[in-house]
Structures are given as C-alpha cells and as structure tokens.
GROMACS .gro file of C-alpha atoms in nm:
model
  285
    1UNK     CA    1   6.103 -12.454 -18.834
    2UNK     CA    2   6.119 -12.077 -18.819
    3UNK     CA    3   6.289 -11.931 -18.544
    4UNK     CA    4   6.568 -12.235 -18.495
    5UNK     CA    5   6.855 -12.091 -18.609
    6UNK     CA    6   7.090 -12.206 -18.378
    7UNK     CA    7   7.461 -12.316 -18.275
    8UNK     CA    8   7.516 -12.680 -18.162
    9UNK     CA    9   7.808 -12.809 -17.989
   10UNK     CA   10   7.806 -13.148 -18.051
   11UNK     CA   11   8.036 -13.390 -17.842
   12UNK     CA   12   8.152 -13.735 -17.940
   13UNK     CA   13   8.348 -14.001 -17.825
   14UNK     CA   14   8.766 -13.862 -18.002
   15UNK     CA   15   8.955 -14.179 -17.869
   16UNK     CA   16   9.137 -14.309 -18.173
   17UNK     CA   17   9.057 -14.660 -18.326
   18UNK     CA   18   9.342 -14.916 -18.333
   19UNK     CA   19   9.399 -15.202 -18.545
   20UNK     CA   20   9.253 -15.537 -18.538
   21UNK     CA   21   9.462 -15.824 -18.453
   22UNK     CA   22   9.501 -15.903 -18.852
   23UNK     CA   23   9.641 -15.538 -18.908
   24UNK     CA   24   9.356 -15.370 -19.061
   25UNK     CA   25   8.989 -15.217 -18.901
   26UNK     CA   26   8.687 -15.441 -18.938
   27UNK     CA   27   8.323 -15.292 -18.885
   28UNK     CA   28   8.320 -15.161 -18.527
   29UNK     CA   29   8.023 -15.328 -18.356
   30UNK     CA   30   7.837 -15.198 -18.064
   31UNK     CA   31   8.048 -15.394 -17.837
   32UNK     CA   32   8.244 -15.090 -17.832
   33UNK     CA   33   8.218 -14.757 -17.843
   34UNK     CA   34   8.249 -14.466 -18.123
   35UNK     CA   35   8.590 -14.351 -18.216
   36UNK     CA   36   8.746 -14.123 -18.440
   37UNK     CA   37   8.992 -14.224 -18.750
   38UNK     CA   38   9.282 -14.045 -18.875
   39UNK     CA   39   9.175 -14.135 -19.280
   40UNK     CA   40   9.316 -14.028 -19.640
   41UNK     CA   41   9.136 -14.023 -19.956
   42UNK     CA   42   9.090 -13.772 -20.261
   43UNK     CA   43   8.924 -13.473 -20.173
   44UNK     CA   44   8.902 -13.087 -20.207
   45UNK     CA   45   9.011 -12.804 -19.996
   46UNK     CA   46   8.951 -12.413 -19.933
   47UNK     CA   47   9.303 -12.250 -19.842
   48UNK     CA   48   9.340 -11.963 -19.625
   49UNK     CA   49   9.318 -11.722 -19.919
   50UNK     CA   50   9.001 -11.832 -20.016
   51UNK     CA   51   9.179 -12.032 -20.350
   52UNK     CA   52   9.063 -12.444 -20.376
   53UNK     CA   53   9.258 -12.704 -20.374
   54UNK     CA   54   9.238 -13.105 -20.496
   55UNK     CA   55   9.433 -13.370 -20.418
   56UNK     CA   56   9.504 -13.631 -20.185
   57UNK     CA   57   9.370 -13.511 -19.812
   58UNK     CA   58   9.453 -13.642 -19.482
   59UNK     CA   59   9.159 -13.584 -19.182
   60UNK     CA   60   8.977 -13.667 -18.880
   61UNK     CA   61   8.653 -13.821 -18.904
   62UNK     CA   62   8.408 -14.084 -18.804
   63UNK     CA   63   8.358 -14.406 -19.035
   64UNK     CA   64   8.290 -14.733 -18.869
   65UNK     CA   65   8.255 -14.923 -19.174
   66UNK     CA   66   8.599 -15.111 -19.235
   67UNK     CA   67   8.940 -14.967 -19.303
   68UNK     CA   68   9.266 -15.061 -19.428
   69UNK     CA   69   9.558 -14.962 -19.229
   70UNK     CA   70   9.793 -14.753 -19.504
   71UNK     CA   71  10.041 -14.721 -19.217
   72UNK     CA   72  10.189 -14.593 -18.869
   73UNK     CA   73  10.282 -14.260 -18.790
   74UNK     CA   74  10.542 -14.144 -18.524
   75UNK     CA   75  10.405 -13.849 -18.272
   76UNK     CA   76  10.593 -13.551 -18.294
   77UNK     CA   77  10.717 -13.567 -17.927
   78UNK     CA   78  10.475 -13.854 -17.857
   79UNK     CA   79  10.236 -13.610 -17.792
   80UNK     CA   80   9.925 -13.819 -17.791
   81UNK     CA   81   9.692 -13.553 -17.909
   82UNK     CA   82   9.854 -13.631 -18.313
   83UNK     CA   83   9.736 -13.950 -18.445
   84UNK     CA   84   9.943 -14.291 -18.444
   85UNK     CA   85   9.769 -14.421 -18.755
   86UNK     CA   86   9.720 -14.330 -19.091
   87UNK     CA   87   9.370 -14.532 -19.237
   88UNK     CA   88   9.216 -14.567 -19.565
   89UNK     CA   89   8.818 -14.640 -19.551
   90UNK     CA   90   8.604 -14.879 -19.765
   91UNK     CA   91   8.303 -15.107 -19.670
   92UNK     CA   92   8.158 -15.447 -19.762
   93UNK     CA   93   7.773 -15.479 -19.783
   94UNK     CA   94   7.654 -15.659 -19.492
   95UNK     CA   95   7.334 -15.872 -19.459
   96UNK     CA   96   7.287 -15.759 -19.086
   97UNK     CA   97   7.384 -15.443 -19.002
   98UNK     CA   98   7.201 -15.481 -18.655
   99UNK     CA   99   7.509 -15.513 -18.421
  100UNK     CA  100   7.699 -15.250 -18.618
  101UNK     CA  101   7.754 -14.879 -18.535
  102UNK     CA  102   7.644 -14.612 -18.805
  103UNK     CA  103   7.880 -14.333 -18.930
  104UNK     CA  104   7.765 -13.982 -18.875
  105UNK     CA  105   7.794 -13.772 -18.956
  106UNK     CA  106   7.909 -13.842 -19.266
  107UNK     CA  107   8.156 -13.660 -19.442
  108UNK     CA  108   8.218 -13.815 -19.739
  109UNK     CA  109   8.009 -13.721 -20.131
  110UNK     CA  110   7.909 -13.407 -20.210
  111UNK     CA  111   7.765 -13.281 -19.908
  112UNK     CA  112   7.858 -13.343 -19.537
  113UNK     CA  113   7.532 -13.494 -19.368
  114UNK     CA  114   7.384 -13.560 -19.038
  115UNK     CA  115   7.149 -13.787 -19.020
  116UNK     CA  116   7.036 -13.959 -18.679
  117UNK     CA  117   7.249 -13.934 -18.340
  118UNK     CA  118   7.117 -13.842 -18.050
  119UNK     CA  119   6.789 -13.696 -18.219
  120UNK     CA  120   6.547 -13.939 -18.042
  121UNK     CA  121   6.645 -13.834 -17.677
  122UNK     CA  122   6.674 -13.450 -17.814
  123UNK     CA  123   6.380 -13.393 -18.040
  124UNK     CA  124   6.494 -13.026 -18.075
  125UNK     CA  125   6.842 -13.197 -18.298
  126UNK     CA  126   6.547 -13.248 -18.577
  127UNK     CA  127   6.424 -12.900 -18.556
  128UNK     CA  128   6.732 -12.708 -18.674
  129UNK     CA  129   6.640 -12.419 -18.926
  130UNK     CA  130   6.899 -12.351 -19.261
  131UNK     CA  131   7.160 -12.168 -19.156
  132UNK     CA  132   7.229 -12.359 -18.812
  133UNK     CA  133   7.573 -12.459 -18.780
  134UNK     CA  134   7.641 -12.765 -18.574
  135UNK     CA  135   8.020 -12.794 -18.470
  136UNK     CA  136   8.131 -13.186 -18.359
  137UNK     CA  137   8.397 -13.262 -18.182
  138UNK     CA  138   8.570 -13.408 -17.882
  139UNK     CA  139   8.661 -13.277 -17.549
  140UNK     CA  140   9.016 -13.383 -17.393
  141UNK     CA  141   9.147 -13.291 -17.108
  142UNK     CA  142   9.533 -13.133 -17.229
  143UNK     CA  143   9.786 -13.034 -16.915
  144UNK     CA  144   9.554 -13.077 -16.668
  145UNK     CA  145   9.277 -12.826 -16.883
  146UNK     CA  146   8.933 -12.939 -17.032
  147UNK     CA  147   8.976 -12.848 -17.476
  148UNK     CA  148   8.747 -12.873 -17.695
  149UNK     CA  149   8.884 -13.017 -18.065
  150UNK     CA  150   8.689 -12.964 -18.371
  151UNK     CA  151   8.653 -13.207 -18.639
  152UNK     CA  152   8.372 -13.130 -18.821
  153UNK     CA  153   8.132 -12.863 -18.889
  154UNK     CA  154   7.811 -12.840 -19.111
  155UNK     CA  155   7.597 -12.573 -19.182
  156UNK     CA  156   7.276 -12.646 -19.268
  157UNK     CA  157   7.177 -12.595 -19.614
  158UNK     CA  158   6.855 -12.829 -19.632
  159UNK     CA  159   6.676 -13.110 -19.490
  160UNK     CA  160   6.401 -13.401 -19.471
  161UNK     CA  161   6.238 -13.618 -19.275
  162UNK     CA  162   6.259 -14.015 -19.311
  163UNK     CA  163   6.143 -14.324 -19.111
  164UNK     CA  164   6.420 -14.557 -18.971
  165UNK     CA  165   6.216 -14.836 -19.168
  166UNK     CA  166   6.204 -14.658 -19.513
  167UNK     CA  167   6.559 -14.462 -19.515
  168UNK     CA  168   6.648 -14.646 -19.837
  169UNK     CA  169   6.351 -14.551 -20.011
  170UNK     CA  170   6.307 -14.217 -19.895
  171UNK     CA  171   6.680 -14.131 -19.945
  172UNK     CA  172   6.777 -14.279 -20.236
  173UNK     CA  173   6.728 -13.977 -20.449
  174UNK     CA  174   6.932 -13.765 -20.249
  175UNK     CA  175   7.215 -13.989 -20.118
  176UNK     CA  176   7.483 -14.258 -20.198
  177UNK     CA  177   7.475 -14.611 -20.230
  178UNK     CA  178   7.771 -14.606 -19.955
  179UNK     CA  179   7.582 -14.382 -19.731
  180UNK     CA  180   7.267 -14.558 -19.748
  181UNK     CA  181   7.479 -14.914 -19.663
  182UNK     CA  182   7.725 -14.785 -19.376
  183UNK     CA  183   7.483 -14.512 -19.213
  184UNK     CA  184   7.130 -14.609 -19.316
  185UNK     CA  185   7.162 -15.024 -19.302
  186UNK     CA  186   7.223 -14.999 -18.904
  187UNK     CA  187   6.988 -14.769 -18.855
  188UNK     CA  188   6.669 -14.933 -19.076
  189UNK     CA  189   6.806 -15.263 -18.849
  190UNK     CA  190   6.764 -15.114 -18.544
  191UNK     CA  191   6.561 -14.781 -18.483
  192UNK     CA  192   6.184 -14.742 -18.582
  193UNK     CA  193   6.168 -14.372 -18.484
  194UNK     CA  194   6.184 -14.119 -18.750
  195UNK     CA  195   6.483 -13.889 -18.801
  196UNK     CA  196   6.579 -13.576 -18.997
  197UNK     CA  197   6.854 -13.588 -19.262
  198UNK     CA  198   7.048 -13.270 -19.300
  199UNK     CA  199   7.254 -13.150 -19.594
  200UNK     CA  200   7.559 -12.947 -19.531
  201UNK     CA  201   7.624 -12.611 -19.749
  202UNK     CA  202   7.915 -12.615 -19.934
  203UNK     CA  203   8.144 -12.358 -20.131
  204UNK     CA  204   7.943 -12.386 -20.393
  205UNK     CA  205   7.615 -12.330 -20.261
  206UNK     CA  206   7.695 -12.144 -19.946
  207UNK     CA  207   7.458 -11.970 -19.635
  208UNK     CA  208   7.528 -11.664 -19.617
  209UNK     CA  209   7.900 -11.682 -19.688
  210UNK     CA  210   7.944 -12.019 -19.453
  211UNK     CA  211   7.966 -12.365 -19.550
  212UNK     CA  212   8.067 -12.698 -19.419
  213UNK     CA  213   8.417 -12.841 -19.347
  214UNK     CA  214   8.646 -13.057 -19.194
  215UNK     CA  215   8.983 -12.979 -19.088
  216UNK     CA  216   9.243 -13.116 -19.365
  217UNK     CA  217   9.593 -13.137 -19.461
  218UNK     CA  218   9.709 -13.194 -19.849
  219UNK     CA  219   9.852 -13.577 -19.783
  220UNK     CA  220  10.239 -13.564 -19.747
  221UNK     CA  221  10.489 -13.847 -19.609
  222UNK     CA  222  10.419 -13.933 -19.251
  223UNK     CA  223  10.273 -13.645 -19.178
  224UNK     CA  224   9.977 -13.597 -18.914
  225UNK     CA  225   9.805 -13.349 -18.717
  226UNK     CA  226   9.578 -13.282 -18.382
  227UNK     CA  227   9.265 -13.169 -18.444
  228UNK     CA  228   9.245 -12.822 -18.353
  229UNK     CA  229   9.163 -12.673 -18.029
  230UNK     CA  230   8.860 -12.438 -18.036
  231UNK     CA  231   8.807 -12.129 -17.805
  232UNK     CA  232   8.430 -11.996 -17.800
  233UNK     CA  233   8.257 -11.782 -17.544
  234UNK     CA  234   8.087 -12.043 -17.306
  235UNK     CA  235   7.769 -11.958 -17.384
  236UNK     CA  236   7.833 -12.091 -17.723
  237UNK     CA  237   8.062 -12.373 -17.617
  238UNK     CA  238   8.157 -12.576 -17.296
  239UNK     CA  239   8.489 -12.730 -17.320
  240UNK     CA  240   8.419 -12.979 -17.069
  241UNK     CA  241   8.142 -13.120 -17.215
  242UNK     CA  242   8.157 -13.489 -17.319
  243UNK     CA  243   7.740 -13.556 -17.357
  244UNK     CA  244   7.493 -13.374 -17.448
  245UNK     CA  245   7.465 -13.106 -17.685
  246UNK     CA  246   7.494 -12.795 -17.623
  247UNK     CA  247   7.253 -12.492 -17.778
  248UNK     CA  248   6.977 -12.695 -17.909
  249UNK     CA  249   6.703 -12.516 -17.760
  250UNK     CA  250   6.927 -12.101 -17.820
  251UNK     CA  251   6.841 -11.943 -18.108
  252UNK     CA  252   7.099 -11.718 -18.284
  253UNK     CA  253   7.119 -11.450 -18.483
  254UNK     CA  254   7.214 -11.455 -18.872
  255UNK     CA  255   7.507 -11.234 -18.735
  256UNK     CA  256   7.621 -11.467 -18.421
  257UNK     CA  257   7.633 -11.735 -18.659
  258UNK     CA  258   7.835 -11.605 -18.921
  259UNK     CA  259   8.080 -11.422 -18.614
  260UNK     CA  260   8.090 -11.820 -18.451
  261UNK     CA  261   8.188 -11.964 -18.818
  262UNK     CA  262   8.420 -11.719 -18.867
  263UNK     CA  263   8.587 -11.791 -18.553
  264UNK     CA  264   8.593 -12.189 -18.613
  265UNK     CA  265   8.742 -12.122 -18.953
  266UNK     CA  266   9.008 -11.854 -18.865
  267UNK     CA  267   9.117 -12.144 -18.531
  268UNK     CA  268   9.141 -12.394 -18.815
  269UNK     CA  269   9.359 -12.190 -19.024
  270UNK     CA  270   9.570 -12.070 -18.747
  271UNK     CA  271   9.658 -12.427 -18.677
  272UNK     CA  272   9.803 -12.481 -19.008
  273UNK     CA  273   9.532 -12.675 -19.159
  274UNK     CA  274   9.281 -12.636 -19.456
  275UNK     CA  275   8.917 -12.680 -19.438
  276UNK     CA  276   8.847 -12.941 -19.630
  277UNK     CA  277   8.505 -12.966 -19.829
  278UNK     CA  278   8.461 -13.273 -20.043
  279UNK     CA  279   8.592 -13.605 -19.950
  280UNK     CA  280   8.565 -13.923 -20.247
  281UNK     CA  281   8.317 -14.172 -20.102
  282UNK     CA  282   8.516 -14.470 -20.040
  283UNK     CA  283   8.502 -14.783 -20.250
  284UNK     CA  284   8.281 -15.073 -20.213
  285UNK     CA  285   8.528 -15.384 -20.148
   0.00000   0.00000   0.00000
C-alpha cells in the first residue's frame, strides 16, 4: 500500500435517533436509515494540556445495536444542532442479523475501527496506508450555510483483510465479542465481498504524534453538546458534501497530515470539548 497516505472526509447520515414507542432504541433495521446517538459510558480522555482523564464520558457516535434511553435533555435555546437525548448502548445477540444495520465505525474497546462502509463501491477505502487519517462526520446546513461537524476521527495504525463470510474467524484474535456481534453479524449475513479492517492509533501507540478520537465531554447533569464545526481548506474538505468521500484517491504528505490533525484537534478543543480515546464496550443484555 505504499504511497496511500491520505486524508478522507468521510460523510454520514448526523440526523439524531429518537425513541421507540416503548421509550427506549431497539436495533435499527434497514428500513431506515443511519443516524447518530448522543451516548454515555466509561471512557478516557486527552485534555487540552495534553494530561488524561477517566471517567464517565458523554459523545456522538454511531451504534445501531439497542439503547436504553438514560434521559431527555433541554436545547440550550432549542438550538437543534445540541442533542435532545441522552442514550446508554448495549446489544442482545441476534440469530439474524440480516435486516439489521452494522455500526461503524466503531468506537468503542481499545482501538477505534473501521471496518466495511462504502469500501465495495470505493475500492481505494481498502487501500489506505498507516498514517491516513479518515475524519467522519456530518454535513448540516446552519443559517442558511453548508458545515461540516466532526465526530470521529481515526488514524490508521494497522490493518487486515477479511471475507464478509469468515469475519468471525478471521477477527476474533484481534476484536471483541461485541464488535464481532453488532458490526460483523450483519455484515457475514449480508455481504460476500471482502473488506479491510482498520485499527485506529491511540495515545499510547501513536503515528507520528496523532491518534484517534472522538469529541467528548466528562458526563455532568443535563449537559450536552453539538458536535463541532470543522473548517479545512477545500481541497481537504467540502462542507457540502453529504456522499461520497472525499480524498480517497490524494495522497498526502507525513507533514499535511499531521498540519490537518492538528487542525481537527485544536477545532475540537476550541469548542470546549475533550478528545476522547477509549470508550467501555457496552454490555451484553
């Protein structure tokens, strides 16, 4: 894979899930589409010193997989762009997983991981050299302008190859029970192509100084937050884009990569937040 270093903006669906009619979030089904969930759960943090943090975390994120709801949350001005509920994940084992949406990428364990979307229509999303940094997110249109919020970002550390069919034999090793049910039971139901798995960096084991992160906030009251709005130059990043990814086939520089990191992290920070780096794997109900 030499040669594809590279920046990906990576747009997905940032509606916000709402409750079921009992109250809680059963397993979104391909009836409808992705969404994004404002979650809590035990996790660790990098501050804007540099000094970590562990606690109870608040953050946006993708899990289809059920959730319960912990409990509403009034908008600061009702501005729609904070969320109106407050969710706490978990999943039950299903024995058909084909009519259910996957999560990813997947935030949750050790490592942050991307594992499948949109890599059969864009073969060059499996070709991403350590050291990429793929930045997902959503873009709204705020006061009449196109935005681009961030709520996740992984920089690629490592990664493998696995058929659809054989994802929980090929990834046991090197994943978790919960990831292999709520990401890798839809897809062994569904797909036969193969797919890459990557593994984020982390503080710990950082690329060149960058790891990957999820904006956060230590878990207080009723608090929420929006997820931050990200300026780029738009050869790095289209606001307006809703679709396809963007710089799958540009290579970058070591140096454009670390100055495009730096940027998402110091836009994090500025809006108040932490970058969150470890989230507990929810529990198995």
């Amino acid at each position: 894979m030499d040669g594809n270093r590279r920046f990906v903006q990576f747009p997905h669906p940032g509606p916000e899930h709402k409750p079921d009619r009992s109250g809680g979030k059963g397993w979104n089904t391909l009836r409808h589409n992705h969404a994004r969930k404002f979650m809590e759960f035990d996790g660790r943090w990098t501050e804007e010193d540099g000094s970590a943090g562990s606690g109870s975390l608040r953050a946006w994120g993708e899990w289809e997989a059920e959730s319960e709801l912990i409990r509403e949350l009034i908008r600061p001005g009702q501005d729609s762009q904070y969320p109106r509920y407050l969710w706490r994940p978990f999943y039950a084992p299903k024995k058909n997983y084909r009519l259910l949406h996957n999560t990813d990428p997947f935030i949750f364990g050790e490592r942050l991981l991307y594992s499948n979307c949109k890599q059969v229509s864009l073969p060059s999303l499996t070709r991403l050299e350590r050291g990429s940094v793929i930045a997902f997110g959503s873009s709204m249109k705020i006061e009449g302008e196109w935005k681009w919020a961030l709520d996740t970002v992984l920089v690629v550390a490592d990664s493998l190859m696995y058929a659809a069919s054989e994802a929980r034999q090929v990834l046991a090793d090197t994943t978790s029970e919960v990831f292999l049910a709520v990401t890798g039971g839809p897809i062994m139901a569904r797909e036969k192509a193969s797919f890459r798995l990557y593994f984020g960096a982390t503080p710990e084991d950082p690329v060149e100084g960058m790891y990957s992160y999820f904006p956060a906030m230590p878990a207080q009251g009723d608090a929420g937050f929006p997820r931050p709005l990200i300026d780029l130059p738009r050869k790095y990043l289209n606001p307006s884009s809703r679709q396809s990814p963007k710089g799958v086939r540009s290579n970058r520089t070591s140096e454009e990569l670390r100055e495009i990191w730096n940027s998402l992290v110091a836009q994090t920070i500025e809006a108040g937040l932490v970058l969150g780096t470890h989230a507990a794997l929810p529990e198995r109900r």
